[in-house]
Amino acid sequence: MNNTIGPEAILAKRRSYFYPCTQHFYSNPPQIVRGDMQYVYDSTGRRYVDFFAGVSVVACGHCNGEIAQATIGQLRTLQHTTTIYLTQPMADLAERLASILPGAIRRTFFCNSGSEANEGALLLARLHTGKRGFIALEGGLHGRTALTMAVTGIPMWRADADADAGNDWVSFIPRPFDPGLAPDEAARRSIAALERVLADKGDSIAAMIVEPVQGNGGIVVPPLDYFKEVEALLERHGVLLIADEIQTGFGRTGRMFAMEHYGVTPDIMTTAKALGNGVPIAAFSSTDDIAASFRRPSASTFGGNPVSSVTALAVLDYMERERLTERAAHLGSVLAAGLRRLQSRHHCVSDVRGLGLMLGMEIGGDDPNQGAARVDRILERMKDRGFLIGKNGLGRNVLAFQPPLVVGEPDILNMLEALDAVLGLESSMEEGEKPWN
């Protein structure tokens, strides 16, 4: 494209005008200029299959024509008011969400981002219970506001030194996952820790916040009976359960919401990302009884604005008509089977895990840094072959596969073939061959 300045010029501007905390993937990053469903294109016209979807955001695909048409139509009609004025799209969206949210969850407060949604959910729990404490899992990520950072269990995402030092109103317990333990043993360790915290502090704890599948923590899936035990313990002590479905919500895991895999309905649920397919919108939702505790005046200037609400309604229409939840379950099984075949072929792959089209491939090494370095090389080589993959994990050594739910089976098979070759290069490096070829 003739009107692009190119990657080097963009990097120079970022160095001059961005905060140093803003980072990017790749030692040789492309300039992304266009998107079309599961594909993105760089400034040279090269096409890439996107297997990260902006971290689970564009579930319906980049620049989905049907959704974009609804967005543009609303932009031309009424772009912005706030909640103090009556507009129909926000009310229609709240009604639509009530029809798909689990159990008795039917009340929604709209905001702009996952961090804001989780912040609101934590505040709601305090207002309803009259208690201030929280329980969170190690390895969880819940946002970058002060309160959500305090309940985030990944050190690299706790930028506030005070939050990193901890406080007496957040209790972290081990997550139900440990590579050195059997799954049931890791779950029992987590439940035992929860029992101790509740016995010691239960009278002061408002809620426990969890991701049904930990995303940035490395695509960690608890055993299917884990949240049933958690739910029973929390109910016994009058502690609410908040499900952070920011990454997992709206079909990503092969169910509309990931908590459905566990047969548990949370007291409060947070959503964002896929709901707007790239247009900022988020929400925290709860039951009539819990929502009734939030009576003091509150508003969100941009939350649930007409453009975001019409977009979200178009997203839900498209997901339902194209059966994207079922598609994620089917294609997720294809992708998972392929990744496990690669695990059997390449000893640098230590684990494959996930649900639906939210899968992680952990890359091992002799030390924590080696796995992370391998992941960076794999990402670079896969990018050079036309595939964009994410990374996460506490050690940044997990390849993250979270593509748009409209991705095609041929895209998956082609990616697996390329990944097989790239993992083979990692094996060659271990045998002393040249690291780049």
PDB file of C-alpha atoms in Angstrom, residues 46-257:
ATOM      1  CA  ARG A  46       1.579 -10.347   2.341  1.00  0.00           C
ATOM      2  CA  ARG A  47      -1.241 -12.365   3.881  1.00  0.00           C
ATOM      3  CA  TYR A  48      -1.124 -14.018   7.295  1.00  0.00           C
ATOM      4  CA  VAL A  49      -3.567 -16.419   8.930  1.00  0.00           C
ATOM      5  CA  ASP A  50      -4.329 -14.947  12.348  1.00  0.00           C
ATOM      6  CA  PHE A  51      -4.244 -17.608  15.068  1.00  0.00           C
ATOM      7  CA  PHE A  52      -4.427 -15.108  17.946  1.00  0.00           C
ATOM      8  CA  ALA A  53      -7.426 -12.893  17.006  1.00  0.00           C
ATOM      9  CA  GLY A  54      -6.171  -9.932  19.010  1.00  0.00           C
ATOM     10  CA  VAL A  55      -6.174 -12.196  22.103  1.00  0.00           C
ATOM     11  CA  SER A  56      -9.618 -13.725  21.521  1.00  0.00           C
ATOM     12  CA  VAL A  57     -11.256 -10.496  20.332  1.00  0.00           C
ATOM     13  CA  VAL A  58     -12.274 -10.874  16.668  1.00  0.00           C
ATOM     14  CA  ALA A  59     -14.155 -14.149  17.105  1.00  0.00           C
ATOM     15  CA  CYS A  60     -16.333 -13.347  14.074  1.00  0.00           C
ATOM     16  CA  GLY A  61     -13.333 -12.387  11.955  1.00  0.00           C
ATOM     17  CA  HIS A  62     -11.547  -9.200  11.004  1.00  0.00           C
ATOM     18  CA  CYS A  63     -13.732  -6.593   9.318  1.00  0.00           C
ATOM     19  CA  ASN A  64     -16.663  -9.006   9.127  1.00  0.00           C
ATOM     20  CA  GLY A  65     -18.813  -7.418   6.428  1.00  0.00           C
ATOM     21  CA  GLU A  66     -22.183  -8.053   8.061  1.00  0.00           C
ATOM     22  CA  ILE A  67     -21.071  -6.706  11.438  1.00  0.00           C
ATOM     23  CA  ALA A  68     -19.244  -3.748   9.896  1.00  0.00           C
ATOM     24  CA  GLN A  69     -22.378  -2.799   7.982  1.00  0.00           C
ATOM     25  CA  ALA A  70     -24.382  -2.645  11.221  1.00  0.00           C
ATOM     26  CA  THR A  71     -21.647  -0.586  12.892  1.00  0.00           C
ATOM     27  CA  ILE A  72     -21.414   1.902  10.013  1.00  0.00           C
ATOM     28  CA  GLY A  73     -25.168   2.236   9.816  1.00  0.00           C
ATOM     29  CA  GLN A  74     -25.360   3.232  13.476  1.00  0.00           C
ATOM     30  CA  LEU A  75     -22.382   5.602  13.105  1.00  0.00           C
ATOM     31  CA  ARG A  76     -24.365   7.450  10.464  1.00  0.00           C
ATOM     32  CA  THR A  77     -27.500   7.595  12.618  1.00  0.00           C
ATOM     33  CA  LEU A  78     -26.524   8.255  16.253  1.00  0.00           C
ATOM     34  CA  GLN A  79     -22.980   7.752  17.465  1.00  0.00           C
ATOM     35  CA  HIS A  80     -23.012   8.769  21.116  1.00  0.00           C
ATOM     36  CA  THR A  81     -25.110   9.638  24.116  1.00  0.00           C
ATOM     37  CA  THR A  82     -24.688   8.369  27.674  1.00  0.00           C
ATOM     38  CA  THR A  83     -26.808   6.250  29.992  1.00  0.00           C
ATOM     39  CA  ILE A  84     -28.683   9.342  31.211  1.00  0.00           C
ATOM     40  CA  TYR A  85     -30.540   9.408  27.873  1.00  0.00           C
ATOM     41  CA  LEU A  86     -32.807   6.726  26.485  1.00  0.00           C
ATOM     42  CA  THR A  87     -31.498   4.801  23.466  1.00  0.00           C
ATOM     43  CA  GLN A  88     -32.833   1.481  22.268  1.00  0.00           C
ATOM     44  CA  PRO A  89     -29.663  -0.465  21.285  1.00  0.00           C
ATOM     45  CA  MET A  90     -28.340  -0.647  24.851  1.00  0.00           C
ATOM     46  CA  ALA A  91     -31.690  -1.871  26.195  1.00  0.00           C
ATOM     47  CA  ASP A  92     -32.017  -4.405  23.367  1.00  0.00           C
ATOM     48  CA  LEU A  93     -28.510  -5.705  24.045  1.00  0.00           C
ATOM     49  CA  ALA A  94     -29.161  -6.114  27.762  1.00  0.00           C
ATOM     50  CA  GLU A  95     -32.333  -8.056  26.945  1.00  0.00           C
ATOM     51  CA  ARG A  96     -30.463 -10.219  24.441  1.00  0.00           C
ATOM     52  CA  LEU A  97     -27.708 -10.999  26.918  1.00  0.00           C
ATOM     53  CA  ALA A  98     -30.260 -12.010  29.528  1.00  0.00           C
ATOM     54  CA  SER A  99     -31.490 -14.664  27.096  1.00  0.00           C
ATOM     55  CA  ILE A 100     -28.061 -16.320  26.803  1.00  0.00           C
ATOM     56  CA  LEU A 101     -26.418 -15.682  30.182  1.00  0.00           C
ATOM     57  CA  PRO A 102     -26.503 -18.737  32.471  1.00  0.00           C
ATOM     58  CA  GLY A 103     -28.903 -19.376  35.312  1.00  0.00           C
ATOM     59  CA  ALA A 104     -30.624 -16.377  36.855  1.00  0.00           C
ATOM     60  CA  ILE A 105     -28.027 -13.857  35.629  1.00  0.00           C
ATOM     61  CA  ARG A 106     -30.005 -11.196  33.787  1.00  0.00           C
ATOM     62  CA  ARG A 107     -28.910  -7.708  34.890  1.00  0.00           C
ATOM     63  CA  THR A 108     -26.043  -5.979  33.052  1.00  0.00           C
ATOM     64  CA  PHE A 109     -23.914  -2.880  33.498  1.00  0.00           C
ATOM     65  CA  PHE A 110     -22.061  -1.868  30.322  1.00  0.00           C
ATOM     66  CA  CYS A 111     -18.568  -0.407  30.267  1.00  0.00           C
ATOM     67  CA  ASN A 112     -15.578  -0.300  27.910  1.00  0.00           C
ATOM     68  CA  SER A 113     -12.945  -2.914  28.739  1.00  0.00           C
ATOM     69  CA  GLY A 114     -12.346  -6.158  30.566  1.00  0.00           C
ATOM     70  CA  SER A 115     -10.424  -4.355  33.293  1.00  0.00           C
ATOM     71  CA  GLU A 116     -13.356  -2.018  33.888  1.00  0.00           C
ATOM     72  CA  ALA A 117     -15.818  -4.918  33.894  1.00  0.00           C
ATOM     73  CA  ASN A 118     -13.810  -6.819  36.498  1.00  0.00           C
ATOM     74  CA  GLU A 119     -13.376  -3.657  38.565  1.00  0.00           C
ATOM     75  CA  GLY A 120     -17.153  -3.220  38.539  1.00  0.00           C
ATOM     76  CA  ALA A 121     -17.748  -6.863  39.443  1.00  0.00           C
ATOM     77  CA  LEU A 122     -15.417  -6.624  42.440  1.00  0.00           C
ATOM     78  CA  LEU A 123     -17.120  -3.419  43.569  1.00  0.00           C
ATOM     79  CA  LEU A 124     -20.543  -5.042  43.177  1.00  0.00           C
ATOM     80  CA  ALA A 125     -19.439  -7.973  45.343  1.00  0.00           C
ATOM     81  CA  ARG A 126     -18.356  -5.582  48.072  1.00  0.00           C
ATOM     82  CA  LEU A 127     -21.597  -3.631  47.904  1.00  0.00           C
ATOM     83  CA  HIS A 128     -23.723  -6.777  48.077  1.00  0.00           C
ATOM     84  CA  THR A 129     -21.863  -8.562  50.870  1.00  0.00           C
ATOM     85  CA  GLY A 130     -20.643  -5.634  52.929  1.00  0.00           C
ATOM     86  CA  LYS A 131     -17.230  -7.336  53.021  1.00  0.00           C
ATOM     87  CA  ARG A 132     -13.975  -6.155  51.420  1.00  0.00           C
ATOM     88  CA  GLY A 133     -11.723  -9.182  50.918  1.00  0.00           C
ATOM     89  CA  PHE A 134     -11.135 -11.275  47.815  1.00  0.00           C
ATOM     90  CA  ILE A 135      -9.667 -14.644  46.889  1.00  0.00           C
ATOM     91  CA  ALA A 136      -7.844 -15.121  43.591  1.00  0.00           C
ATOM     92  CA  LEU A 137      -5.886 -17.869  41.885  1.00  0.00           C
ATOM     93  CA  GLU A 138      -2.180 -17.695  41.267  1.00  0.00           C
ATOM     94  CA  GLY A 139      -1.617 -17.338  37.531  1.00  0.00           C
ATOM     95  CA  GLY A 140      -4.809 -15.355  36.926  1.00  0.00           C
ATOM     96  CA  LEU A 141      -4.993 -12.066  35.016  1.00  0.00           C
ATOM     97  CA  HIS A 142      -7.934  -9.760  35.665  1.00  0.00           C
ATOM     98  CA  GLY A 143      -6.915  -6.305  34.479  1.00  0.00           C
ATOM     99  CA  ARG A 144      -4.708  -3.263  34.804  1.00  0.00           C
ATOM    100  CA  THR A 145      -6.741  -0.999  37.070  1.00  0.00           C
ATOM    101  CA  ALA A 146      -5.633  -0.741  40.690  1.00  0.00           C
ATOM    102  CA  LEU A 147      -8.182  -3.195  42.068  1.00  0.00           C
ATOM    103  CA  THR A 148      -7.952  -5.726  39.240  1.00  0.00           C
ATOM    104  CA  MET A 149      -4.157  -5.616  39.331  1.00  0.00           C
ATOM    105  CA  ALA A 150      -4.302  -6.425  43.031  1.00  0.00           C
ATOM    106  CA  VAL A 151      -6.198  -9.679  42.288  1.00  0.00           C
ATOM    107  CA  THR A 152      -3.940 -10.576  39.350  1.00  0.00           C
ATOM    108  CA  GLY A 153      -1.671 -13.508  40.139  1.00  0.00           C
ATOM    109  CA  ILE A 154       0.945 -13.011  37.407  1.00  0.00           C
ATOM    110  CA  PRO A 155       3.889 -10.907  38.637  1.00  0.00           C
ATOM    111  CA  MET A 156       4.734  -9.392  35.243  1.00  0.00           C
ATOM    112  CA  TRP A 157       1.255  -7.869  34.959  1.00  0.00           C
ATOM    113  CA  ARG A 158       1.281  -6.295  38.419  1.00  0.00           C
ATOM    114  CA  ALA A 159       3.041  -3.058  37.498  1.00  0.00           C
ATOM    115  CA  ASP A 160       2.073  -1.303  40.736  1.00  0.00           C
ATOM    116  CA  ALA A 161       4.757  -1.966  43.334  1.00  0.00           C
ATOM    117  CA  ASP A 162       2.197  -1.709  46.144  1.00  0.00           C
ATOM    118  CA  ALA A 163      -0.046  -4.267  44.443  1.00  0.00           C
ATOM    119  CA  ASP A 164       2.968  -6.485  43.814  1.00  0.00           C
ATOM    120  CA  ALA A 165       3.863  -6.357  47.487  1.00  0.00           C
ATOM    121  CA  GLY A 166       0.429  -7.713  48.299  1.00  0.00           C
ATOM    122  CA  ASN A 167      -2.141  -6.544  50.826  1.00  0.00           C
ATOM    123  CA  ASP A 168      -4.201  -8.003  53.607  1.00  0.00           C
ATOM    124  CA  TRP A 169      -7.495  -8.044  51.694  1.00  0.00           C
ATOM    125  CA  VAL A 170      -6.463 -10.282  48.781  1.00  0.00           C
ATOM    126  CA  SER A 171      -5.650 -13.941  49.419  1.00  0.00           C
ATOM    127  CA  PHE A 172      -4.019 -15.915  46.615  1.00  0.00           C
ATOM    128  CA  ILE A 173      -4.298 -19.681  46.515  1.00  0.00           C
ATOM    129  CA  PRO A 174      -2.487 -22.137  44.205  1.00  0.00           C
ATOM    130  CA  ARG A 175      -4.216 -22.716  40.914  1.00  0.00           C
ATOM    131  CA  PRO A 176      -5.417 -26.276  40.214  1.00  0.00           C
ATOM    132  CA  PHE A 177      -2.478 -26.915  37.917  1.00  0.00           C
ATOM    133  CA  ASP A 178       1.162 -27.786  38.419  1.00  0.00           C
ATOM    134  CA  PRO A 179       3.352 -29.576  35.838  1.00  0.00           C
ATOM    135  CA  GLY A 180       4.978 -31.475  38.691  1.00  0.00           C
ATOM    136  CA  LEU A 181       1.707 -32.817  40.068  1.00  0.00           C
ATOM    137  CA  ALA A 182      -1.061 -35.048  38.773  1.00  0.00           C
ATOM    138  CA  PRO A 183      -4.180 -33.019  37.883  1.00  0.00           C
ATOM    139  CA  ASP A 184      -6.232 -34.341  40.806  1.00  0.00           C
ATOM    140  CA  GLU A 185      -3.362 -33.695  43.224  1.00  0.00           C
ATOM    141  CA  ALA A 186      -2.977 -30.100  42.018  1.00  0.00           C
ATOM    142  CA  ALA A 187      -6.726 -29.599  42.377  1.00  0.00           C
ATOM    143  CA  ARG A 188      -6.726 -31.026  45.903  1.00  0.00           C
ATOM    144  CA  ARG A 189      -3.884 -28.696  46.881  1.00  0.00           C
ATOM    145  CA  SER A 190      -5.867 -25.708  45.590  1.00  0.00           C
ATOM    146  CA  ILE A 191      -9.079 -26.778  47.363  1.00  0.00           C
ATOM    147  CA  ALA A 192      -7.191 -27.350  50.626  1.00  0.00           C
ATOM    148  CA  ALA A 193      -5.717 -23.845  50.394  1.00  0.00           C
ATOM    149  CA  LEU A 194      -9.190 -22.421  49.735  1.00  0.00           C
ATOM    150  CA  GLU A 195     -10.553 -24.212  52.793  1.00  0.00           C
ATOM    151  CA  ARG A 196      -7.791 -22.712  54.951  1.00  0.00           C
ATOM    152  CA  VAL A 197      -8.408 -19.172  53.700  1.00  0.00           C
ATOM    153  CA  LEU A 198     -12.160 -19.464  54.219  1.00  0.00           C
ATOM    154  CA  ALA A 199     -11.709 -20.885  57.715  1.00  0.00           C
ATOM    155  CA  ASP A 200      -9.375 -18.029  58.612  1.00  0.00           C
ATOM    156  CA  LYS A 201     -10.908 -15.069  56.745  1.00  0.00           C
ATOM    157  CA  GLY A 202     -14.291 -16.200  55.420  1.00  0.00           C
ATOM    158  CA  ASP A 203     -16.217 -13.586  57.381  1.00  0.00           C
ATOM    159  CA  SER A 204     -14.302 -10.779  55.647  1.00  0.00           C
ATOM    160  CA  ILE A 205     -14.239 -12.074  52.037  1.00  0.00           C
ATOM    161  CA  ALA A 206     -16.684 -10.717  49.489  1.00  0.00           C
ATOM    162  CA  ALA A 207     -15.866 -12.881  46.468  1.00  0.00           C
ATOM    163  CA  MET A 208     -13.505 -15.219  44.705  1.00  0.00           C
ATOM    164  CA  ILE A 209     -12.598 -14.226  41.139  1.00  0.00           C
ATOM    165  CA  VAL A 210     -11.526 -16.875  38.625  1.00  0.00           C
ATOM    166  CA  GLU A 211     -10.948 -17.412  34.927  1.00  0.00           C
ATOM    167  CA  PRO A 212     -12.664 -20.646  33.826  1.00  0.00           C
ATOM    168  CA  VAL A 213      -9.598 -21.181  31.635  1.00  0.00           C
ATOM    169  CA  GLN A 214      -6.552 -19.138  32.554  1.00  0.00           C
ATOM    170  CA  GLY A 215      -5.473 -17.357  29.380  1.00  0.00           C
ATOM    171  CA  ASN A 216      -2.323 -15.369  30.064  1.00  0.00           C
ATOM    172  CA  GLY A 217      -1.441 -17.896  32.736  1.00  0.00           C
ATOM    173  CA  GLY A 218      -0.745 -20.455  30.006  1.00  0.00           C
ATOM    174  CA  ILE A 219      -4.133 -21.836  28.818  1.00  0.00           C
ATOM    175  CA  VAL A 220      -4.740 -23.717  32.056  1.00  0.00           C
ATOM    176  CA  VAL A 221      -7.925 -25.811  32.314  1.00  0.00           C
ATOM    177  CA  PRO A 222      -8.956 -26.960  35.827  1.00  0.00           C
ATOM    178  CA  PRO A 223     -10.313 -30.495  36.292  1.00  0.00           C
ATOM    179  CA  LEU A 224     -14.018 -30.546  35.448  1.00  0.00           C
ATOM    180  CA  ASP A 225     -15.120 -31.096  39.070  1.00  0.00           C
ATOM    181  CA  TYR A 226     -12.930 -28.319  40.499  1.00  0.00           C
ATOM    182  CA  PHE A 227     -15.386 -25.434  40.339  1.00  0.00           C
ATOM    183  CA  LYS A 228     -18.190 -27.572  41.778  1.00  0.00           C
ATOM    184  CA  GLU A 229     -16.102 -27.972  44.932  1.00  0.00           C
ATOM    185  CA  VAL A 230     -15.198 -24.287  44.899  1.00  0.00           C
ATOM    186  CA  GLU A 231     -18.849 -23.315  44.543  1.00  0.00           C
ATOM    187  CA  ALA A 232     -19.915 -25.455  47.494  1.00  0.00           C
ATOM    188  CA  LEU A 233     -17.213 -24.045  49.763  1.00  0.00           C
ATOM    189  CA  LEU A 234     -17.959 -20.440  48.840  1.00  0.00           C
ATOM    190  CA  GLU A 235     -21.704 -20.868  49.401  1.00  0.00           C
ATOM    191  CA  ARG A 236     -21.032 -22.273  52.850  1.00  0.00           C
ATOM    192  CA  HIS A 237     -19.199 -19.066  53.807  1.00  0.00           C
ATOM    193  CA  GLY A 238     -21.418 -16.560  51.983  1.00  0.00           C
ATOM    194  CA  VAL A 239     -18.702 -15.700  49.450  1.00  0.00           C
ATOM    195  CA  LEU A 240     -19.670 -14.828  45.874  1.00  0.00           C
ATOM    196  CA  LEU A 241     -18.106 -16.404  42.777  1.00  0.00           C
ATOM    197  CA  ILE A 242     -17.054 -14.064  39.955  1.00  0.00           C
ATOM    198  CA  ALA A 243     -16.337 -15.718  36.603  1.00  0.00           C
ATOM    199  CA  ASP A 244     -13.996 -13.669  34.425  1.00  0.00           C
ATOM    200  CA  GLU A 245     -15.113 -14.724  30.938  1.00  0.00           C
ATOM    201  CA  ILE A 246     -13.276 -11.873  29.189  1.00  0.00           C
ATOM    202  CA  GLN A 247     -11.248 -14.280  27.019  1.00  0.00           C
ATOM    203  CA  THR A 248     -13.407 -17.382  27.211  1.00  0.00           C
ATOM    204  CA  GLY A 249     -16.881 -15.941  26.627  1.00  0.00           C
ATOM    205  CA  PHE A 250     -19.061 -16.158  23.520  1.00  0.00           C
ATOM    206  CA  GLY A 251     -18.215 -19.535  22.043  1.00  0.00           C
ATOM    207  CA  ARG A 252     -14.434 -19.579  22.312  1.00  0.00           C
ATOM    208  CA  THR A 253     -14.245 -22.861  24.246  1.00  0.00           C
ATOM    209  CA  GLY A 254     -17.022 -24.689  22.407  1.00  0.00           C
ATOM    210  CA  ARG A 255     -19.690 -23.498  24.842  1.00  0.00           C
ATOM    211  CA  MET A 256     -21.265 -20.040  24.922  1.00  0.00           C
ATOM    212  CA  PHE A 257     -19.521 -19.497  28.270  1.00  0.00           C
TER     213      PHE A 257
END
